[in-house]
Amino acid sequence: GHASTPAKPTALASIGKAVYDIEKHQMPAVWTAPTKELIKELAPYMKPLFKFVIVNRDILSPLLKFALTKLHPVAAALVKTTFAPTMAKGSNAANVLPPYAEAVINCRLIDGNTTDRVVAHIKKIVGKDIEVEVPLTGVEPSPISPTNTDSYKQISGVIKSVFPDIKVAPYMFFAATDSRYFYPICKNVYRFTPFKVTEEEQSRVHALNERCDIDALEKATEFFIALIEKTCM
């Protein structure tokens, strides 16, 4: 139809409302084993107030999870599956109503969630009029790599030797990497990037002027040399 006589709601308006509802009604926050271990390892270095909250995490769990979801996007991703609207498509002309509209929601599944569970959640939120489908790139969360192994201790030791001012703790990596393809042959699969990255530098990831600092590159090279010498020789 012509844009001068729009029916309500339009396809794009329906998709827009669905995206808004998904952002507003996200899945509940949960504790995962890596996040529990992360908090436990970092607690001794926290300020007294934070340390008190962490020590009493079981009692203050609802408050702590709520705080993490509001504190920072990185903190929120530690305790919940994230939903990020990244793409939308409607009409190909400004004066034409779209007969069909779509949006892409990039979901990062926290450990314990599954693709089926996330799809069911989204379908419940958007209702029957919106079709929900999973692209071929949909994958389940990777297994949790153990931290009580010699492999983890070796990596941890190398990190401490190259970055003596850094506190080492297990951490749930959010992005998808090719490391997941190693699980059929090894359970000790670890993701570590030996670059010190500021919050400002982090905002440039997948954005304009993405780069790394020259000094950070030199330190990263030192780390990989030390890691190879420690584990392969």
PDB file of N, CA and C in Angstrom, residues 9-19 130:
ATOM      1  N   PRO A   9      -1.763  -1.637  12.893  1.00  0.00           N
ATOM      2  CA  PRO A   9      -0.357  -1.221  12.816  1.00  0.00           C
ATOM      3  C   PRO A   9       0.288  -1.676  11.517  1.00  0.00           C
ATOM      4  N   THR A  10       1.299  -0.996  11.089  1.00  0.00           N
ATOM      5  CA  THR A  10       2.055  -1.450   9.924  1.00  0.00           C
ATOM      6  C   THR A  10       2.955  -2.608  10.344  1.00  0.00           C
ATOM      7  N   ALA A  11       3.464  -3.323   9.347  1.00  0.00           N
ATOM      8  CA  ALA A  11       4.350  -4.460   9.650  1.00  0.00           C
ATOM      9  C   ALA A  11       5.577  -3.999  10.436  1.00  0.00           C
ATOM     10  N   LEU A  12       6.127  -2.850  10.048  1.00  0.00           N
ATOM     11  CA  LEU A  12       7.313  -2.360  10.727  1.00  0.00           C
ATOM     12  C   LEU A  12       7.001  -1.918  12.157  1.00  0.00           C
ATOM     13  N   ALA A  13       5.815  -1.337  12.361  1.00  0.00           N
ATOM     14  CA  ALA A  13       5.419  -0.940  13.713  1.00  0.00           C
ATOM     15  C   ALA A  13       5.254  -2.164  14.604  1.00  0.00           C
ATOM     16  N   SER A  14       4.704  -3.244  14.053  1.00  0.00           N
ATOM     17  CA  SER A  14       4.537  -4.477  14.828  1.00  0.00           C
ATOM     18  C   SER A  14       5.890  -5.052  15.233  1.00  0.00           C
ATOM     19  N   ILE A  15       6.843  -5.036  14.293  1.00  0.00           N
ATOM     20  CA  ILE A  15       8.185  -5.525  14.599  1.00  0.00           C
ATOM     21  C   ILE A  15       8.854  -4.621  15.630  1.00  0.00           C
ATOM     22  N   GLY A  16       8.665  -3.306  15.481  1.00  0.00           N
ATOM     23  CA  GLY A  16       9.249  -2.367  16.432  1.00  0.00           C
ATOM     24  C   GLY A  16       8.743  -2.604  17.840  1.00  0.00           C
ATOM     25  N   LYS A  17       7.444  -2.864  17.976  1.00  0.00           N
ATOM     26  CA  LYS A  17       6.870  -3.142  19.297  1.00  0.00           C
ATOM     27  C   LYS A  17       7.427  -4.448  19.852  1.00  0.00           C
ATOM     28  N   ALA A  18       7.590  -5.443  18.982  1.00  0.00           N
ATOM     29  CA  ALA A  18       8.129  -6.728  19.428  1.00  0.00           C
ATOM     30  C   ALA A  18       9.551  -6.564  19.958  1.00  0.00           C
ATOM     31  N   VAL A  19      10.375  -5.789  19.256  1.00  0.00           N
ATOM     32  CA  VAL A  19      11.744  -5.543  19.689  1.00  0.00           C
ATOM     33  C   VAL A  19      11.756  -4.820  21.038  1.00  0.00           C
ATOM     34  N   ILE A 130       3.836 -12.658  15.442  1.00  0.00           N
ATOM     35  CA  ILE A 130       5.224 -12.482  15.003  1.00  0.00           C
ATOM     36  C   ILE A 130       5.880 -13.849  14.876  1.00  0.00           C
TER      37      ILE A 130
END
